[in-house]
mmCIF file of C-alpha atoms and ligand atoms in Angstrom:
data_model
loop_
_atom_site.group_PDB
_atom_site.id
_atom_site.type_symbol
_atom_site.label_atom_id
_atom_site.label_comp_id
_atom_site.label_asym_id
_atom_site.label_seq_id
_atom_site.Cartn_x
_atom_site.Cartn_y
_atom_site.Cartn_z
ATOM 1 C CA UNK T 1 -17.354 34.093 41.838
ATOM 2 C CA UNK T 2 -19.594 34.568 38.778
ATOM 3 C CA UNK T 3 -21.641 38.025 38.454
ATOM 4 C CA UNK T 4 -24.890 37.444 40.683
ATOM 5 C CA UNK T 5 -28.472 39.055 40.602
ATOM 6 C CA UNK T 6 -29.256 42.336 42.796
ATOM 7 C CA UNK T 7 -32.076 39.961 44.413
ATOM 8 C CA UNK T 8 -29.744 37.277 45.862
ATOM 9 C CA UNK T 9 -27.578 40.012 47.079
ATOM 10 C CA UNK T 10 -30.303 42.017 48.849
ATOM 11 C CA UNK T 11 -32.048 38.875 50.232
ATOM 12 C CA UNK T 12 -28.297 37.875 51.839
ATOM 13 C CA UNK T 13 -28.026 41.720 53.127
ATOM 14 C CA UNK T 14 -31.969 41.561 54.464
ATOM 15 C CA UNK T 15 -31.162 38.057 56.117
ATOM 16 C CA UNK T 16 -28.008 39.643 57.917
ATOM 17 C CA UNK T 17 -28.976 43.331 58.691
ATOM 18 C CA UNK T 18 -26.758 45.133 56.317
ATOM 19 C CA UNK T 19 -26.753 47.673 53.504
ATOM 20 C CA UNK T 20 -24.860 47.877 50.210
ATOM 21 C CA UNK T 21 -23.410 50.731 48.786
ATOM 22 C CA UNK T 22 -24.481 51.063 44.629
ATOM 23 C CA UNK T 23 -21.744 52.849 43.184
ATOM 24 C CA UNK T 24 -21.941 54.569 39.851
ATOM 25 C CA UNK T 25 -18.968 53.404 37.248
ATOM 26 C CA UNK T 26 -18.037 55.475 34.221
ATOM 27 C CA UNK T 27 -13.931 54.783 34.043
ATOM 28 C CA UNK T 28 -11.532 52.104 35.108
ATOM 29 C CA UNK T 29 -10.212 54.605 38.069
ATOM 30 C CA UNK T 30 -13.782 54.173 39.831
ATOM 31 C CA UNK T 31 -13.756 50.542 39.161
ATOM 32 C CA UNK T 32 -10.570 49.951 40.346
ATOM 33 C CA UNK T 33 -11.011 51.839 43.557
ATOM 34 C CA UNK T 34 -14.657 50.153 44.331
ATOM 35 C CA UNK T 35 -12.810 46.772 43.856
ATOM 36 C CA UNK T 36 -9.546 47.354 45.828
ATOM 37 C CA UNK T 37 -12.164 48.744 48.904
ATOM 38 C CA UNK T 38 -14.215 45.522 48.609
ATOM 39 C CA UNK T 39 -11.307 43.289 48.393
ATOM 40 C CA UNK T 40 -9.590 45.035 51.294
ATOM 41 C CA UNK T 41 -12.857 44.708 53.354
ATOM 42 C CA UNK T 42 -14.462 41.333 52.259
ATOM 43 C CA UNK T 43 -17.669 43.308 50.818
ATOM 44 C CA UNK T 44 -19.965 42.393 47.902
ATOM 45 C CA UNK T 45 -19.912 45.018 45.412
ATOM 46 C CA UNK T 46 -23.042 46.825 43.205
ATOM 47 C CA UNK T 47 -21.830 48.749 40.455
ATOM 48 C CA UNK T 48 -24.304 50.578 38.216
ATOM 49 C CA UNK T 49 -23.970 51.996 34.775
ATOM 50 C CA UNK T 50 -26.595 55.324 34.149
ATOM 51 C CA UNK T 51 -27.431 56.784 30.757
ATOM 52 C CA UNK T 52 -24.544 59.248 30.875
ATOM 53 C CA UNK T 53 -22.037 56.613 31.547
ATOM 54 C CA UNK T 54 -23.402 54.608 28.339
ATOM 55 C CA UNK T 55 -22.871 57.638 26.394
ATOM 56 C CA UNK T 56 -19.208 58.321 27.820
ATOM 57 C CA UNK T 57 -17.791 55.475 28.063
ATOM 58 C CA UNK T 58 -19.795 53.168 25.334
ATOM 59 C CA UNK T 59 -21.850 50.089 26.642
ATOM 60 C CA UNK T 60 -18.998 47.794 25.403
ATOM 61 C CA UNK T 61 -16.594 49.408 27.425
ATOM 62 C CA UNK T 62 -18.746 49.581 30.462
ATOM 63 C CA UNK T 63 -19.305 46.236 30.053
ATOM 64 C CA UNK T 64 -15.970 44.667 30.001
ATOM 65 C CA UNK T 65 -15.090 47.166 32.732
ATOM 66 C CA UNK T 66 -17.204 45.236 34.849
ATOM 67 C CA UNK T 67 -16.466 41.909 33.730
ATOM 68 C CA UNK T 68 -12.855 42.718 34.028
ATOM 69 C CA UNK T 69 -13.514 43.627 37.602
ATOM 70 C CA UNK T 70 -15.101 40.245 38.032
ATOM 71 C CA UNK T 71 -11.894 38.644 36.508
ATOM 72 C CA UNK T 72 -9.293 40.257 38.461
ATOM 73 C CA UNK T 73 -11.375 39.947 41.778
ATOM 74 C CA UNK T 74 -12.992 36.714 41.603
ATOM 75 C CA UNK T 75 -13.487 36.125 45.203
ATOM 76 C CA UNK T 76 -15.873 39.275 45.125
ATOM 77 C CA UNK T 77 -19.392 38.932 44.246
ATOM 78 C CA UNK T 78 -20.379 41.923 41.864
ATOM 79 C CA UNK T 79 -23.856 42.950 40.501
ATOM 80 C CA UNK T 80 -24.035 44.466 37.452
ATOM 81 C CA UNK T 81 -26.904 46.818 37.502
ATOM 82 C CA UNK T 82 -28.339 49.411 34.950
ATOM 83 C CA UNK T 83 -29.404 52.618 36.737
ATOM 84 C CA UNK T 84 -32.388 54.545 35.928
ATOM 85 C CA UNK T 85 -33.839 52.865 32.893
ATOM 86 C CA UNK T 86 -36.354 55.000 31.168
ATOM 87 C CA UNK T 87 -38.435 52.211 29.269
ATOM 88 C CA UNK T 88 -38.886 48.593 29.330
ATOM 89 C CA UNK T 89 -36.901 48.582 25.872
ATOM 90 C CA UNK T 90 -33.660 50.110 27.659
ATOM 91 C CA UNK T 91 -33.910 47.256 30.481
ATOM 92 C CA UNK T 92 -34.014 44.620 27.572
ATOM 93 C CA UNK T 93 -31.156 45.880 25.705
ATOM 94 C CA UNK T 94 -29.127 46.198 29.175
ATOM 95 C CA UNK T 95 -30.240 42.379 29.890
ATOM 96 C CA UNK T 96 -28.733 41.575 26.267
ATOM 97 C CA UNK T 97 -25.627 43.021 27.417
ATOM 98 C CA UNK T 98 -25.104 40.966 30.280
ATOM 99 C CA UNK T 99 -26.677 43.263 33.201
ATOM 100 C CA UNK T 100 -27.813 41.090 35.944
ATOM 101 C CA UNK T 101 -30.273 43.931 37.071
ATOM 102 C CA UNK T 102 -32.006 46.567 35.791
ATOM 103 C CA UNK T 103 -33.831 49.578 37.260
ATOM 104 C CA UNK T 104 -37.400 50.686 35.680
ATOM 105 C CA UNK T 105 -37.774 54.291 36.474
ATOM 106 C CA UNK T 106 -41.200 54.468 35.860
ATOM 107 C CA UNK T 107 -41.571 57.390 38.095
ATOM 108 C CA UNK T 108 -40.862 59.647 35.308
ATOM 109 C CA UNK T 109 -42.040 59.368 31.514
ATOM 110 C CA UNK T 110 -39.286 57.993 28.894
ATOM 111 C CA UNK T 111 -38.077 61.336 28.370
ATOM 112 C CA UNK T 112 -36.747 61.345 32.307
ATOM 113 C CA UNK T 113 -38.056 64.344 33.112
ATOM 114 C CA UNK T 114 -41.805 64.622 33.243
ATOM 115 C CA UNK T 115 -43.621 62.692 36.627
ATOM 116 C CA UNK T 116 -45.897 59.894 35.215
ATOM 117 C CA UNK T 117 -48.802 58.528 36.409
ATOM 118 C CA UNK T 118 -49.134 55.703 39.038
ATOM 119 C CA UNK T 119 -50.802 53.888 36.322
ATOM 120 C CA UNK T 120 -48.033 54.421 33.859
ATOM 121 C CA UNK T 121 -45.733 53.340 36.349
ATOM 122 C CA UNK T 122 -47.047 50.200 37.297
ATOM 123 C CA UNK T 123 -47.613 49.431 33.527
ATOM 124 C CA UNK T 124 -43.619 49.953 32.641
ATOM 125 C CA UNK T 125 -42.405 48.289 35.467
ATOM 126 C CA UNK T 126 -44.676 45.176 35.168
ATOM 127 C CA UNK T 127 -43.192 44.854 31.610
ATOM 128 C CA UNK T 128 -39.759 45.267 32.630
ATOM 129 C CA UNK T 129 -40.263 42.543 35.419
ATOM 130 C CA UNK T 130 -41.817 39.969 33.167
ATOM 131 C CA UNK T 131 -38.961 40.164 30.761
ATOM 132 C CA UNK T 132 -36.293 40.385 33.448
ATOM 133 C CA UNK T 133 -37.345 37.541 35.500
ATOM 134 C CA UNK T 134 -37.639 35.299 32.788
ATOM 135 C CA UNK T 135 -33.931 35.879 32.149
ATOM 136 C CA UNK T 136 -33.352 35.626 35.952
ATOM 137 C CA UNK T 137 -32.119 39.063 36.114
ATOM 138 C CA UNK T 138 -33.615 41.317 39.109
ATOM 139 C CA UNK T 139 -35.905 44.759 38.923
ATOM 140 C CA UNK T 140 -35.689 47.910 40.794
ATOM 141 C CA UNK T 141 -38.567 50.044 40.584
ATOM 142 C CA UNK T 142 -39.406 53.567 41.856
ATOM 143 C CA UNK T 143 -41.950 55.379 43.340
ATOM 144 C CA UNK T 144 -42.258 58.852 44.265
ATOM 145 C CA UNK T 145 -39.986 61.616 42.703
ATOM 146 C CA UNK T 146 -36.520 62.668 43.964
ATOM 147 C CA UNK T 147 -36.345 65.985 45.088
ATOM 148 C CA UNK T 148 -35.871 68.484 47.699
ATOM 149 C CA UNK T 149 -38.485 69.217 50.438
ATOM 150 C CA UNK T 150 -36.757 72.736 50.919
ATOM 151 C CA UNK T 151 -37.783 74.150 47.258
ATOM 152 C CA UNK T 152 -39.664 71.227 45.919
ATOM 153 C CA UNK T 153 -37.225 71.370 43.123
ATOM 154 C CA UNK T 154 -36.147 68.112 41.545
ATOM 155 C CA UNK T 155 -32.981 69.217 40.358
ATOM 156 C CA UNK T 156 -32.240 67.043 37.224
ATOM 157 C CA UNK T 157 -28.369 68.182 37.421
ATOM 158 C CA UNK T 158 -27.303 64.199 36.173
ATOM 159 C CA UNK T 159 -29.956 64.123 33.323
ATOM 160 C CA UNK T 160 -32.538 62.474 35.389
ATOM 161 C CA UNK T 161 -35.095 64.202 37.353
ATOM 162 C CA UNK T 162 -38.364 65.708 37.103
ATOM 163 C CA UNK T 163 -38.478 69.249 35.955
ATOM 164 C CA UNK T 164 -39.873 72.077 37.579
ATOM 165 C CA UNK T 165 -41.760 72.316 41.142
ATOM 166 C CA UNK T 166 -43.216 69.032 42.767
ATOM 167 C CA UNK T 167 -45.609 69.138 45.935
ATOM 168 C CA UNK T 168 -44.717 66.848 48.857
ATOM 169 C CA UNK T 169 -47.089 64.020 47.926
ATOM 170 C CA UNK T 170 -44.770 63.645 44.957
ATOM 171 C CA UNK T 171 -41.631 63.980 46.942
ATOM 172 C CA UNK T 172 -42.444 61.441 49.772
ATOM 173 C CA UNK T 173 -43.589 57.892 48.926
ATOM 174 C CA UNK T 174 -47.046 56.856 50.215
ATOM 175 C CA UNK T 175 -46.489 53.891 52.501
ATOM 176 C CA UNK T 176 -49.917 52.161 51.199
ATOM 177 C CA UNK T 177 -49.479 52.866 47.458
ATOM 178 C CA UNK T 178 -45.740 51.475 48.183
ATOM 179 C CA UNK T 179 -47.421 48.403 49.020
ATOM 180 C CA UNK T 180 -49.931 48.372 46.115
ATOM 181 C CA UNK T 181 -46.973 49.178 43.384
ATOM 182 C CA UNK T 182 -44.937 46.028 45.008
ATOM 183 C CA UNK T 183 -47.965 43.628 44.902
ATOM 184 C CA UNK T 184 -49.064 44.848 41.302
ATOM 185 C CA UNK T 185 -45.422 45.018 39.630
ATOM 186 C CA UNK T 186 -43.386 42.366 41.460
ATOM 187 C CA UNK T 187 -40.572 44.301 41.797
ATOM 188 C CA UNK T 188 -37.313 42.911 43.528
ATOM 189 C CA UNK T 189 -36.521 46.311 45.208
ATOM 190 C CA UNK T 190 -38.335 49.558 45.362
ATOM 191 C CA UNK T 191 -36.352 53.125 45.376
ATOM 192 C CA UNK T 192 -38.443 55.612 47.585
ATOM 193 C CA UNK T 193 -38.657 59.209 47.740
ATOM 194 C CA UNK T 194 -37.851 60.931 51.086
ATOM 195 C CA UNK T 195 -36.108 64.124 50.169
ATOM 196 C CA UNK T 196 -32.860 63.386 48.687
ATOM 197 C CA UNK T 197 -31.970 64.229 45.160
ATOM 198 C CA UNK T 198 -29.187 63.647 42.756
ATOM 199 C CA UNK T 199 -26.062 65.431 42.747
ATOM 200 C CA UNK T 200 -24.028 67.837 45.023
ATOM 201 C CA UNK T 201 -26.687 70.428 45.536
ATOM 202 C CA UNK T 202 -29.276 68.280 47.754
ATOM 203 C CA UNK T 203 -29.569 70.545 51.305
ATOM 204 C CA UNK T 204 -28.616 74.269 52.173
ATOM 205 C CA UNK T 205 -28.140 73.130 55.612
ATOM 206 C CA UNK T 206 -27.409 70.184 57.658
ATOM 207 C CA UNK T 207 -30.491 68.147 57.277
ATOM 208 C CA UNK T 208 -32.978 67.802 59.904
ATOM 209 C CA UNK T 209 -36.093 65.239 59.790
ATOM 210 C CA UNK T 210 -38.116 68.204 57.643
ATOM 211 C CA UNK T 211 -36.140 67.993 54.729
ATOM 212 C CA UNK T 212 -34.527 64.506 54.933
ATOM 213 C CA UNK T 213 -37.660 62.124 56.219
ATOM 214 C CA UNK T 214 -36.363 59.195 57.771
ATOM 215 C CA UNK T 215 -39.532 58.801 59.343
ATOM 216 C CA UNK T 216 -41.278 57.929 56.216
ATOM 217 C CA UNK T 217 -38.509 54.987 55.632
ATOM 218 C CA UNK T 218 -39.640 53.738 58.687
ATOM 219 C CA UNK T 219 -43.397 53.714 57.611
ATOM 220 C CA UNK T 220 -42.817 52.561 54.501
ATOM 221 C CA UNK T 221 -40.911 49.394 56.040
ATOM 222 C CA UNK T 222 -43.191 49.140 58.700
ATOM 223 C CA UNK T 223 -46.012 48.575 55.729
ATOM 224 C CA UNK T 224 -43.840 46.266 53.401
ATOM 225 C CA UNK T 225 -41.012 44.762 55.778
ATOM 226 C CA UNK T 226 -40.426 41.949 53.202
ATOM 227 C CA UNK T 227 -39.253 44.687 50.465
ATOM 228 C CA UNK T 228 -36.040 45.581 49.887
ATOM 229 C CA UNK T 229 -35.843 49.700 50.194
ATOM 230 C CA UNK T 230 -33.272 51.826 47.647
ATOM 231 C CA UNK T 231 -32.307 55.171 48.539
ATOM 232 C CA UNK T 232 -31.159 57.117 45.841
ATOM 233 C CA UNK T 233 -29.167 60.845 45.974
ATOM 234 C CA UNK T 234 -27.173 59.276 48.946
ATOM 235 C CA UNK T 235 -23.937 61.029 48.644
ATOM 236 C CA UNK T 236 -22.878 62.592 51.928
ATOM 237 C CA UNK T 237 -21.234 65.529 50.098
ATOM 238 C CA UNK T 238 -17.843 65.133 52.173
ATOM 239 C CA UNK T 239 -17.184 68.511 53.527
ATOM 240 C CA UNK T 240 -13.117 67.896 53.962
ATOM 241 C CA UNK T 241 -13.445 67.431 49.844
ATOM 242 C CA UNK T 242 -15.450 70.216 49.017
ATOM 243 C CA UNK T 243 -12.840 72.539 50.806
ATOM 244 C CA UNK T 244 -9.862 70.589 48.981
ATOM 245 C CA UNK T 245 -11.860 71.505 45.721
ATOM 246 C CA UNK T 246 -12.361 74.968 46.483
ATOM 247 C CA UNK T 247 -8.849 75.563 48.360
ATOM 248 C CA UNK T 248 -7.203 74.218 44.829
ATOM 249 C CA UNK T 249 -9.173 76.499 42.458
ATOM 250 C CA UNK T 250 -12.711 75.021 42.458
ATOM 251 C CA UNK T 251 -15.910 77.012 42.934
ATOM 252 C CA UNK T 252 -18.364 74.823 44.777
ATOM 253 C CA UNK T 253 -21.002 76.640 46.886
ATOM 254 C CA UNK T 254 -21.974 75.673 50.524
ATOM 255 C CA UNK T 255 -24.033 72.655 50.312
ATOM 256 C CA UNK T 256 -24.906 69.401 52.408
ATOM 257 C CA UNK T 257 -25.500 65.950 51.471
ATOM 258 C CA UNK T 258 -27.055 62.824 53.495
ATOM 259 C CA UNK T 259 -25.224 61.969 56.693
ATOM 260 C CA UNK T 260 -24.257 58.445 57.065
ATOM 261 C CA UNK T 261 -25.544 58.110 60.319
ATOM 262 C CA UNK T 262 -29.070 59.050 58.564
ATOM 263 C CA UNK T 263 -28.428 56.065 56.106
ATOM 264 C CA UNK T 264 -27.466 53.699 58.754
ATOM 265 C CA UNK T 265 -30.663 54.324 60.373
ATOM 266 C CA UNK T 266 -32.230 53.839 56.960
ATOM 267 C CA UNK T 267 -30.572 50.543 57.181
ATOM 268 C CA UNK T 268 -31.937 49.438 60.424
ATOM 269 C CA UNK T 269 -35.189 50.186 58.733
ATOM 270 C CA UNK T 270 -35.242 48.065 55.198
ATOM 271 C CA UNK T 271 -33.051 50.321 53.299
ATOM 272 C CA UNK T 272 -30.739 47.613 51.564
ATOM 273 C CA UNK T 273 -29.027 49.554 48.443
ATOM 274 C CA UNK T 274 -27.498 52.878 48.733
ATOM 275 C CA UNK T 275 -26.891 54.796 45.592
ATOM 276 C CA UNK T 276 -23.593 56.899 45.366
ATOM 277 C CA UNK T 277 -21.880 58.733 42.662
ATOM 278 C CA UNK T 278 -21.422 62.360 43.536
ATOM 279 C CA UNK T 279 -18.955 61.620 46.530
ATOM 280 C CA UNK T 280 -16.703 59.672 44.453
ATOM 281 C CA UNK T 281 -16.557 62.534 41.740
ATOM 282 C CA UNK T 282 -15.883 64.887 44.267
ATOM 283 C CA UNK T 283 -13.211 63.077 45.797
ATOM 284 C CA UNK T 284 -11.209 62.141 42.438
ATOM 285 C CA UNK T 285 -11.972 65.959 41.545
ATOM 286 C CA UNK T 286 -10.320 67.372 44.801
ATOM 287 C CA UNK T 287 -7.494 64.708 44.509
ATOM 288 C CA UNK T 288 -6.880 65.827 41.136
ATOM 289 C CA UNK T 289 -6.850 69.466 41.597
ATOM 290 C CA UNK T 290 -4.609 68.930 44.730
ATOM 291 C CA UNK T 291 -2.178 66.602 42.689
ATOM 292 C CA UNK T 292 -1.755 69.012 40.081
ATOM 293 C CA UNK T 293 -1.234 72.369 42.339
ATOM 294 C CA UNK T 294 1.440 70.263 44.473
ATOM 295 C CA UNK T 295 3.073 68.518 41.368
ATOM 296 C CA UNK T 296 3.165 71.394 38.767
ATOM 297 C CA UNK T 297 5.790 69.702 36.738
ATOM 298 C CA UNK T 298 3.857 66.319 36.479
ATOM 299 C CA UNK T 299 2.591 65.376 33.234
ATOM 300 C CA UNK T 300 1.576 61.798 33.688
ATOM 301 C CA UNK T 301 -2.047 61.103 34.278
ATOM 302 C CA UNK T 302 -1.096 58.039 35.940
ATOM 303 C CA UNK T 303 -0.154 59.838 38.916
ATOM 304 C CA UNK T 304 -2.877 62.059 39.199
ATOM 305 C CA UNK T 305 -5.132 59.242 38.297
ATOM 306 C CA UNK T 306 -3.678 57.179 41.198
ATOM 307 C CA UNK T 307 -4.251 60.114 43.717
ATOM 308 C CA UNK T 308 -7.953 59.878 42.350
ATOM 309 C CA UNK T 309 -8.028 56.337 42.852
ATOM 310 C CA UNK T 310 -7.015 56.324 46.372
ATOM 311 C CA UNK T 311 -9.303 59.291 47.373
ATOM 312 C CA UNK T 312 -12.244 57.381 45.877
ATOM 313 C CA UNK T 313 -11.268 53.921 47.809
ATOM 314 C CA UNK T 314 -11.024 55.744 50.963
ATOM 315 C CA UNK T 315 -14.549 56.859 50.691
ATOM 316 C CA UNK T 316 -15.653 53.438 49.229
ATOM 317 C CA UNK T 317 -13.862 51.826 52.496
ATOM 318 C CA UNK T 318 -15.853 53.984 54.805
ATOM 319 C CA UNK T 319 -19.093 53.094 53.224
ATOM 320 C CA UNK T 320 -18.392 49.393 52.999
ATOM 321 C CA UNK T 321 -17.669 49.424 56.820
ATOM 322 C CA UNK T 322 -20.465 51.837 57.892
ATOM 323 C CA UNK T 323 -23.045 50.094 56.295
ATOM 324 C CA UNK T 324 -22.275 46.807 57.379
ATOM 325 C CA UNK T 325 -21.579 45.377 54.172
ATOM 326 C CA UNK T 326 -18.017 44.407 55.204
ATOM 327 C CA UNK T 327 -17.303 40.961 55.960
ATOM 328 C CA UNK T 328 -20.123 39.576 53.932
ATOM 329 C CA UNK T 329 -18.647 38.772 50.279
ATOM 330 C CA UNK T 330 -16.626 35.749 51.618
ATOM 331 C CA UNK T 331 -20.278 34.302 52.974
ATOM 332 C CA UNK T 332 -21.920 34.521 49.564
ATOM 333 C CA UNK T 333 -22.260 31.709 46.999
ATOM 334 C CA UNK T 334 -23.350 32.486 43.435
ATOM 335 C CA UNK T 335 -26.728 31.523 42.351
ATOM 336 C CA UNK T 336 -26.609 31.760 38.593
ATOM 337 C CA UNK T 337 -29.557 33.598 36.657
ATOM 338 C CA UNK T 338 -31.098 30.150 35.076
ATOM 339 C CA UNK T 339 -31.715 29.294 38.790
ATOM 340 C CA UNK T 340 -33.091 32.318 39.287
ATOM 341 C CA UNK T 341 -35.623 31.906 36.589
ATOM 342 C CA UNK T 342 -36.515 28.628 38.364
ATOM 343 C CA UNK T 343 -36.907 30.515 41.767
ATOM 344 C CA UNK T 344 -39.014 33.183 39.979
ATOM 345 C CA UNK T 345 -41.301 30.304 38.164
ATOM 346 C CA UNK T 346 -41.929 28.671 41.528
ATOM 347 C CA UNK T 347 -43.385 31.604 42.967
ATOM 348 C CA UNK T 348 -40.877 31.598 45.760
ATOM 349 C CA UNK T 349 -39.720 34.900 45.118
ATOM 350 C CA UNK T 350 -43.135 36.448 44.920
ATOM 351 C CA UNK T 351 -43.632 39.637 47.011
ATOM 352 C CA UNK T 352 -44.676 39.199 50.600
ATOM 353 C CA UNK T 353 -47.281 41.927 50.792
ATOM 354 C CA UNK T 354 -50.671 41.827 52.506
HETATM 355 O O1 G3H U 401 -28.770 58.960 38.365
HETATM 356 C C1 G3H U 401 -27.673 59.725 38.873
HETATM 357 C C2 G3H U 401 -26.282 59.219 38.612
HETATM 358 O O2 G3H U 401 -25.518 59.896 39.395
HETATM 359 C C3 G3H U 401 -25.848 59.166 37.284
HETATM 360 O O3 G3H U 401 -24.990 60.616 36.624
HETATM 361 O O4 G3H U 401 -26.163 60.355 34.284
HETATM 362 O O5 G3H U 401 -24.243 61.769 34.910
HETATM 363 O O6 G3H U 401 -23.493 59.547 34.961
HETATM 364 P P1 G3H U 401 -25.178 60.518 35.182
HETATM 365 P P1 13P U 402 -25.819 60.995 44.350
HETATM 366 O O1 13P U 402 -25.646 61.953 43.127
HETATM 367 O O2 13P U 402 -26.236 61.568 45.717
HETATM 368 O O3 13P U 402 -24.421 60.591 44.407
HETATM 369 O O4 13P U 402 -26.865 59.871 43.799
HETATM 370 C C1 13P U 402 -26.258 58.827 42.854
HETATM 371 C C2 13P U 402 -27.505 58.346 42.456
HETATM 372 O O5 13P U 402 -28.920 58.038 43.122
HETATM 373 C C3 13P U 402 -27.649 57.474 41.016
HETATM 374 O O6 13P U 402 -28.767 56.629 40.960
HETATM 375 ZN ZN1 ZN U 403 -30.648 57.665 40.895
#
């Protein structure tokens, strides 16, 4: 199985009513945990690299990490996606590196902090789409800014996110504007704002409909039922790992994430890609803290990194099962990017939006 495009995978997910977790990768242990879990559950994979990952590991290492996974697990279809591209140029460089999918996040300006106008967003996204589709590569766009409906703060903890306070109209994607945006840009998938934010500190209490707007997903899906929706900031912030981190010397405050049942409700309403980074960070940190506390004589990193891999793998498996991804890898036959170019050129993949 070669690498496949995001569009191919999300079309399959929509036809078969499931969602796919998109995990951020920075190192071999994350990659192993994602792939081992996919192998054990027969799940197709989306792995994504952020700008932070590129500066941590270096683009060549990231690229070969993902290609190594494809070589080691040849029966698992893998989408190699660039997370939060801040300009068409960033997307172009990822396409040159071999990514099969890019996110053009034009909801923010090129600094990744300043909210952009609708017109700016359409302009940069359209440019990225023209370039990517001519290579058979998929594009995810974003409309609306990620951020907390509790505080109005975007929380740019992970280097991507608006600065300062935003009002509700910026924090919730408008269904009519979403339809216009998809029509104008021809994106393959659309990230929407519904009150989630990046990182561990999403909600100060278990979220209810006023701070996690699942109803808004339903409204957007009703307006653009043929568009694949993407939820960012979708870690569930596992309370068991939070407790372990704190028990073994960590200092994380009380905080809550997006419950898995709410994500499942999103998937029943058009969400096809679910971005998860923080949950794997928490599981690996908790497992390493615990391993080192329980084994004070150990100085072999392979031992505590194996504990981290297992902890992350358990989360990956649970998400593949809860999102309905499990069981679908073996149903997918790869369409190469050349063939995707032909499909874009023929108009077959044009957005179906009235
Ligand atoms: O976009 C947010 C992801 O959690 C990536 O985070 O930029 O620290 O790699 P990062
Ligand atoms: P979390 O911080 O909730 O894991 O979200 C990650 C994300 O949205 C990456 O784009
Ligand atoms: Zn994100």
